CSV table of C-alpha atoms in Angstrom, one decimal:
chain,number,residue,atom,x,y,z
R,1,MET,CA,0.0,0.0,0.0
R,2,ALA,CA,1.0,3.6,-0.7
R,3,VAL,CA,0.2,6.5,1.6
R,4,SER,CA,-3.3,7.9,1.2
R,5,PHE,CA,-4.3,11.6,1.1
R,6,THR,CA,-7.7,13.0,1.8
R,7,THR,CA,-7.5,16.4,3.5
R,8,LEU,CA,-4.7,18.8,4.6
R,9,SER,CA,-4.6,22.1,6.4
R,10,GLY,CA,-1.7,24.3,7.4
R,11,ALA,CA,0.7,27.1,6.4
R,12,ALA,CA,2.2,27.1,2.9
R,13,ALA,CA,5.9,28.0,2.7
R,14,PRO,CA,6.7,30.0,-0.4
R,15,TYR,CA,10.0,28.9,-2.0
R,16,LEU,CA,9.9,30.1,-5.6
R,17,GLU,CA,13.4,29.2,-6.8
R,18,GLU,CA,13.2,27.5,-10.3
R,19,ASN,CA,14.9,24.3,-11.3
R,20,VAL,CA,15.4,22.9,-7.8
R,21,SER,CA,16.8,19.4,-8.3
R,22,THR,CA,16.0,16.4,-6.3
R,23,ASN,CA,19.6,16.3,-5.1
R,24,VAL,CA,19.0,19.8,-3.5
R,25,ILE,CA,15.6,18.8,-2.1
R,26,SER,CA,17.0,15.7,-0.4
R,27,VAL,CA,20.6,15.7,1.0
R,28,GLN,CA,21.5,12.2,2.2
R,29,LYS,CA,23.9,13.6,4.8
R,30,PRO,CA,22.2,16.7,6.2
R,31,HIS,CA,24.6,19.6,6.7
R,32,GLY,CA,26.3,19.5,10.1
R,33,HIS,CA,24.3,16.5,11.3
R,34,ASP,CA,25.2,12.9,12.0
R,35,PRO,CA,23.0,10.8,9.7
R,36,ALA,CA,22.6,8.2,12.4
R,37,THR,CA,21.1,10.6,14.9
R,38,ALA,CA,19.7,13.4,12.6
R,39,ASP,CA,16.0,14.4,12.8
R,40,PRO,CA,14.4,13.1,9.6
R,41,ARG,CA,13.0,16.6,9.1
R,42,ASP,CA,16.5,17.9,8.7
R,43,GLU,CA,17.1,16.2,5.3
R,44,LEU,CA,14.7,18.5,3.4
R,45,LEU,CA,16.7,21.3,1.7
R,46,SER,CA,19.4,20.8,4.2
R,47,GLY,CA,22.1,22.6,2.2
R,48,LEU,CA,19.9,25.7,2.3
R,49,ARG,CA,18.6,25.5,5.8
R,50,PHE,CA,21.9,24.8,7.6
R,51,ASP,CA,25.5,25.9,7.4
R,52,GLU,CA,28.4,23.4,7.5
R,53,SER,CA,28.2,23.3,11.3
R,54,GLY,CA,24.5,22.4,11.4
R,55,ILE,CA,23.5,25.9,12.4
R,56,GLU,CA,20.2,27.2,10.9
R,57,HIS,CA,20.1,30.0,8.5
R,58,PRO,CA,17.3,31.9,10.3
R,59,GLU,CA,16.3,33.8,7.1
R,60,PHE,CA,15.5,30.6,5.1
R,61,VAL,CA,11.7,30.2,4.8
R,62,LEU,CA,11.4,26.8,6.5
R,63,ASN,CA,13.4,28.0,9.5
R,64,ARG,CA,11.1,31.0,10.1
R,65,PRO,CA,8.7,30.4,13.0
R,66,GLU,CA,5.6,30.9,10.8
R,67,PHE,CA,6.6,28.1,8.4
R,68,ARG,CA,8.4,25.6,10.7
R,69,GLU,CA,5.2,23.4,10.6
R,70,ALA,CA,4.2,24.1,7.0
R,71,LYS,CA,2.1,21.5,5.3
R,72,PHE,CA,2.2,23.0,1.8
R,73,LEU,CA,5.2,24.1,-0.3
R,74,ILE,CA,4.7,26.7,-3.0
R,75,ALA,CA,7.5,26.1,-5.4
R,76,GLY,CA,9.0,27.5,-8.6
R,77,ALA,CA,8.9,26.0,-12.0
R,78,ASN,CA,10.5,22.6,-12.7
R,79,PHE,CA,10.6,21.7,-9.0
R,80,GLY,CA,12.1,18.3,-8.4
R,81,CYS,CA,14.0,18.1,-11.7
R,82,ALA,CA,17.1,16.0,-12.5
R,83,SER,CA,17.5,12.6,-10.9
R,84,SER,CA,14.8,10.1,-10.1
R,85,ARG,CA,15.6,9.9,-6.4
R,86,GLU,CA,12.4,9.0,-4.4
R,87,ASN,CA,14.1,10.5,-1.3
R,88,ALA,CA,13.2,14.0,-2.5
R,89,VAL,CA,9.5,13.2,-1.9
R,90,ILE,CA,10.2,11.3,1.3
R,91,ALA,CA,12.1,14.3,2.6
R,92,LEU,CA,9.1,16.5,2.0
R,93,SER,CA,6.8,14.0,3.7
R,94,ASN,CA,9.2,13.6,6.7
R,95,PHE,CA,9.2,17.3,7.2
R,96,GLY,CA,5.4,17.3,7.2
R,97,ILE,CA,4.8,18.8,3.7
R,98,ARG,CA,2.1,16.8,1.9
R,99,CYS,CA,1.3,19.2,-0.9
R,100,VAL,CA,3.5,20.9,-3.5
R,101,ILE,CA,2.0,23.7,-5.5
R,102,ALA,CA,4.1,24.7,-8.6
R,103,PRO,CA,3.8,25.8,-12.2
R,104,SER,CA,5.6,22.5,-13.1
R,105,THR,CA,7.6,19.7,-11.6
R,106,GLY,CA,10.0,17.1,-12.9
R,107,ASP,CA,8.1,14.3,-14.5
R,108,ILE,CA,9.6,11.5,-12.3
R,109,PHE,CA,9.2,13.6,-9.1
R,110,PHE,CA,5.5,14.1,-10.0
R,111,ASN,CA,5.0,10.4,-10.4
R,112,ASN,CA,6.9,9.6,-7.2
R,113,CYS,CA,4.6,11.9,-5.2
R,114,PHE,CA,1.7,9.5,-5.5
R,115,LYS,CA,3.8,6.7,-3.9
R,116,PHE,CA,4.3,8.6,-0.7
R,117,GLY,CA,1.0,10.4,-0.3
R,118,VAL,CA,2.2,13.9,-1.5
R,119,LEU,CA,-0.3,15.9,-3.6
R,120,PRO,CA,1.3,17.7,-6.5
R,121,VAL,CA,-0.9,20.7,-7.7
R,122,ILE,CA,0.2,22.2,-11.0
R,123,LEU,CA,-1.2,25.7,-11.6
R,124,PRO,CA,-0.4,28.5,-14.0
R,125,GLN,CA,2.6,30.7,-13.1
R,126,ASP,CA,0.5,33.8,-12.3
R,127,GLU,CA,-1.8,31.7,-10.0
R,128,VAL,CA,1.2,30.3,-8.1
R,129,LEU,CA,2.6,33.8,-7.6
R,130,ALA,CA,-0.8,34.9,-6.2
R,131,LEU,CA,-0.9,32.0,-3.8
R,132,ALA,CA,2.7,32.8,-2.7
R,133,ALA,CA,1.6,36.3,-1.9
R,134,GLU,CA,-1.4,35.0,0.2
R,135,ALA,CA,0.9,32.6,2.0
R,136,MET,CA,3.5,35.2,3.1
R,137,PRO,CA,2.0,35.9,6.6
R,138,GLY,CA,2.4,32.2,7.4
R,139,ALA,CA,0.8,30.5,10.5
R,140,PRO,CA,-1.5,31.1,12.2
R,141,SER,CA,-3.1,33.8,10.0
R,142,ALA,CA,-2.6,32.4,6.5
R,143,ILE,CA,-3.8,28.8,6.4
R,144,PHE,CA,-4.5,26.8,3.3
R,145,SER,CA,-6.6,23.6,3.0
R,146,ALA,CA,-6.9,20.9,0.5
R,147,ASP,CA,-9.8,18.4,0.2
R,148,LEU,CA,-9.1,15.8,-2.4
R,149,GLU,CA,-12.6,14.2,-2.1
R,150,LYS,CA,-14.0,17.6,-3.1
R,151,ASN,CA,-11.1,18.2,-5.4
R,152,GLU,CA,-10.6,21.7,-3.9
R,153,LEU,CA,-7.8,23.9,-2.7
R,154,VAL,CA,-8.9,26.7,-0.4
R,155,THR,CA,-6.7,29.8,0.1
R,156,PRO,CA,-6.4,32.0,3.2
R,157,SER,CA,-8.6,34.6,1.5
R,158,GLY,CA,-11.3,32.0,1.0
R,159,ARG,CA,-10.8,31.5,-2.8
R,160,THR,CA,-11.5,28.0,-4.0
R,161,LEU,CA,-9.4,26.4,-6.8
R,162,ALA,CA,-10.0,23.1,-8.5
R,163,ILE,CA,-7.2,20.6,-8.1
R,164,PRO,CA,-6.1,19.6,-11.6
R,165,LEU,CA,-5.4,15.9,-11.3
R,166,PRO,CA,-6.1,12.9,-13.6
R,167,ALA,CA,-8.9,10.8,-12.2
R,168,PHE,CA,-6.7,7.7,-11.7
R,169,ARG,CA,-4.1,9.7,-9.8
R,170,ARG,CA,-6.8,11.2,-7.6
R,171,GLN,CA,-8.1,7.7,-6.9
R,172,GLN,CA,-4.5,6.5,-6.2
R,173,LEU,CA,-4.0,9.1,-3.5
R,174,LEU,CA,-7.5,8.8,-2.0
R,175,GLU,CA,-7.2,5.0,-1.6
R,176,GLY,CA,-3.5,4.9,-0.9
R,177,LEU,CA,-2.7,2.5,-3.9
R,178,ASN,CA,0.6,1.7,-5.3
R,179,GLU,CA,1.0,1.2,-9.1
R,180,VAL,CA,0.5,-2.6,-8.9
R,181,GLU,CA,-2.7,-2.3,-6.8
R,182,LEU,CA,-4.0,0.4,-9.2
R,183,THR,CA,-3.3,-1.8,-12.2
R,184,LEU,CA,-5.0,-4.8,-10.6
R,185,GLN,CA,-8.2,-2.8,-10.2
R,186,ARG,CA,-8.2,-2.6,-14.0
R,187,ALA,CA,-7.6,-6.4,-14.4
R,188,SER,CA,-11.0,-6.9,-16.1
R,189,ASP,CA,-10.3,-4.1,-18.6
R,190,ILE,CA,-6.9,-5.5,-19.3
R,191,GLU,CA,-8.3,-8.9,-20.0
R,192,SER,CA,-11.0,-7.5,-22.3
R,193,PHE,CA,-8.3,-5.6,-24.2
R,194,HIS,CA,-6.3,-8.9,-24.6
R,195,ARG,CA,-9.3,-10.7,-25.9
R,196,SER,CA,-10.1,-8.0,-28.4
R,197,ALA,CA,-6.5,-7.7,-29.5
R,198,ALA,CA,-6.2,-11.4,-30.0
R,199,GLY,CA,-9.2,-11.3,-32.3
R,200,GLN,CA,-7.9,-8.4,-34.3
R,201,GLN,CA,-4.2,-9.5,-34.4
R,202,PRO,CA,-4.2,-13.2,-33.9
R,203,TRP,CA,-0.7,-13.6,-35.3
R,204,MET,CA,0.7,-11.8,-32.3
R,205,TYR,CA,-0.8,-14.3,-29.9
R,206,ASP,CA,0.0,-17.3,-32.1
R,207,LEU,CA,3.7,-16.4,-31.6
R,208,GLY,CA,3.2,-16.3,-27.9
R,209,ILE,CA,3.7,-12.5,-27.6
R,210,LYS,CA,1.6,-11.2,-24.8
């Protein structure tokens, strides 16, 4: 089973840098921390949050009091690009961030989100900037909420936005399904396709190609 997602409420940390790679999002050896004893939360964006001695940069958004318990991250374009490391999504989840809002993400990062119960919300650039502006006060005055059953994202000002997600991905998150479990739910459709294909292209099946 994957991790399910239904509702979420909390502050949204605005971090609008573009082209943030998975190797930046997740640092296997957090700066200035012993990996054996480090808080799992420290892995996320460690190279930006801490100096080489493990001392926090107080000005970094996730170190500010109003965003220390952020549940949403408002990111820049192409967030989670480069390598396919699942640890990038795990680091977000370990910190407590279960929703990433961005104009775009890396394709593999986007797919990995569904394995670990993280909701990726892809919106136009101007909308992302507007949400970042609403998010700036942080907790407790600027709280976002997401309801995947209603397919809604609600901003601190009360605006409601539809969550643009393919139906099968929405189902995957709501039910906490991994790819195999999601595929098995389509077993009858797959079998019907094979029967139809065997009738239309029997030579493929005569050769034992499935």
